[in-house]
Amino acid sequence: MLWLDVLPVISAIGAIAGLSLKAGRILQKLDYVIEEVHQLKTDMRDIKAEQKNHGERIVILETKANAMEKRFAVD
């Protein structure tokens, strides 16, 4: 008779434990996703900075090329 009285409590504890484990797995995946998004943001920021540097280099090279073209131009 005592087992029948305790059985719902044991079932509830088991259900709560199962839900806690599932929630823990979901939170772990969410933490991984947040970390990946942060890394992507950092990578995008780095790419934008590199793109800006490449743009500046192109302008410098174009300026040098124009100067050389004017210097060695045959009229």
Short mmCIF file of C-alpha atoms in Angstrom, two decimals:
data_model
loop_
_atom_site.label_atom_id
_atom_site.label_comp_id
_atom_site.label_asym_id
_atom_site.label_seq_id
_atom_site.Cartn_x
_atom_site.Cartn_y
_atom_site.Cartn_z
CA MET A 1 0.00 0.00 0.00
CA LEU A 2 2.87 2.38 0.78
CA TRP A 3 4.39 1.83 -2.67
CA LEU A 4 1.16 2.91 -4.32
CA ASP A 5 1.20 6.15 -2.35
CA VAL A 6 4.84 6.92 -3.22
CA LEU A 7 4.60 5.94 -6.90
CA PRO A 8 3.15 9.30 -8.13
CA VAL A 9 5.87 11.20 -6.25
CA ILE A 10 8.59 9.04 -7.77
CA SER A 11 7.04 9.47 -11.22
CA ALA A 12 6.91 13.25 -10.78
CA ILE A 13 10.55 13.36 -9.66
CA GLY A 14 11.53 11.26 -12.68
CA ALA A 15 9.58 13.51 -15.04
CA ILE A 16 11.16 16.65 -13.57
CA ALA A 17 14.62 15.10 -13.84
CA GLY A 18 13.97 14.17 -17.47
CA LEU A 19 12.77 17.67 -18.29
CA SER A 20 15.78 19.15 -16.53
CA LEU A 21 18.16 17.03 -18.60
CA LYS A 22 16.39 18.01 -21.81
CA ALA A 23 16.45 21.69 -20.84
CA GLY A 24 20.16 21.38 -20.06
CA ARG A 25 20.87 19.95 -23.51
CA ILE A 26 18.86 22.71 -25.17
CA LEU A 27 20.69 25.39 -23.16
CA GLN A 28 24.01 23.82 -24.08
CA LYS A 29 23.11 23.99 -27.78
CA LEU A 30 21.92 27.57 -27.35
CA ASP A 31 25.22 28.49 -25.72
CA TYR A 32 27.06 26.93 -28.69
CA VAL A 33 24.91 28.89 -31.17
CA ILE A 34 25.52 32.16 -29.30
CA GLU A 35 29.26 31.49 -29.34
CA GLU A 36 29.17 30.77 -33.09
CA VAL A 37 27.19 33.96 -33.80
CA HIS A 38 29.73 35.97 -31.81
CA GLN A 39 32.56 34.39 -33.82
CA LEU A 40 30.75 35.19 -37.09
CA LYS A 41 30.34 38.82 -36.03
CA THR A 42 34.05 39.01 -35.24
CA ASP A 43 34.93 37.45 -38.60
CA MET A 44 32.65 39.87 -40.45
CA ARG A 45 34.24 42.82 -38.66
CA ASP A 46 37.71 41.55 -39.64
CA ILE A 47 36.65 41.06 -43.27
CA LYS A 48 35.25 44.60 -43.42
CA ALA A 49 38.52 45.98 -42.03
CA GLU A 50 40.54 43.98 -44.58
CA GLN A 51 38.24 45.15 -47.37
CA LYS A 52 38.82 48.77 -46.33
CA ASN A 53 42.59 48.20 -46.33
CA HIS A 54 42.42 46.65 -49.79
CA GLY A 55 40.39 49.61 -51.03
CA GLU A 56 43.01 52.01 -49.70
CA ARG A 57 45.79 49.98 -51.32
CA ILE A 58 43.99 50.05 -54.67
CA VAL A 59 43.68 53.84 -54.48
CA ILE A 60 47.39 54.15 -53.69
CA LEU A 61 48.35 51.84 -56.57
CA GLU A 62 46.06 53.69 -58.98
CA THR A 63 47.63 56.99 -57.94
CA LYS A 64 51.13 55.61 -58.48
CA ALA A 65 50.11 54.11 -61.83
CA ASN A 66 48.64 57.44 -62.97
CA ALA A 67 51.79 59.28 -61.87
CA MET A 68 53.99 56.82 -63.77
CA GLU A 69 51.74 57.04 -66.81
CA LYS A 70 52.04 60.84 -66.83
CA ARG A 71 55.77 60.67 -66.27
CA PHE A 72 56.46 58.23 -69.11
CA ALA A 73 53.72 59.37 -71.48
CA VAL A 74 54.75 59.90 -75.07
CA ASP A 75 53.03 62.90 -76.53
#
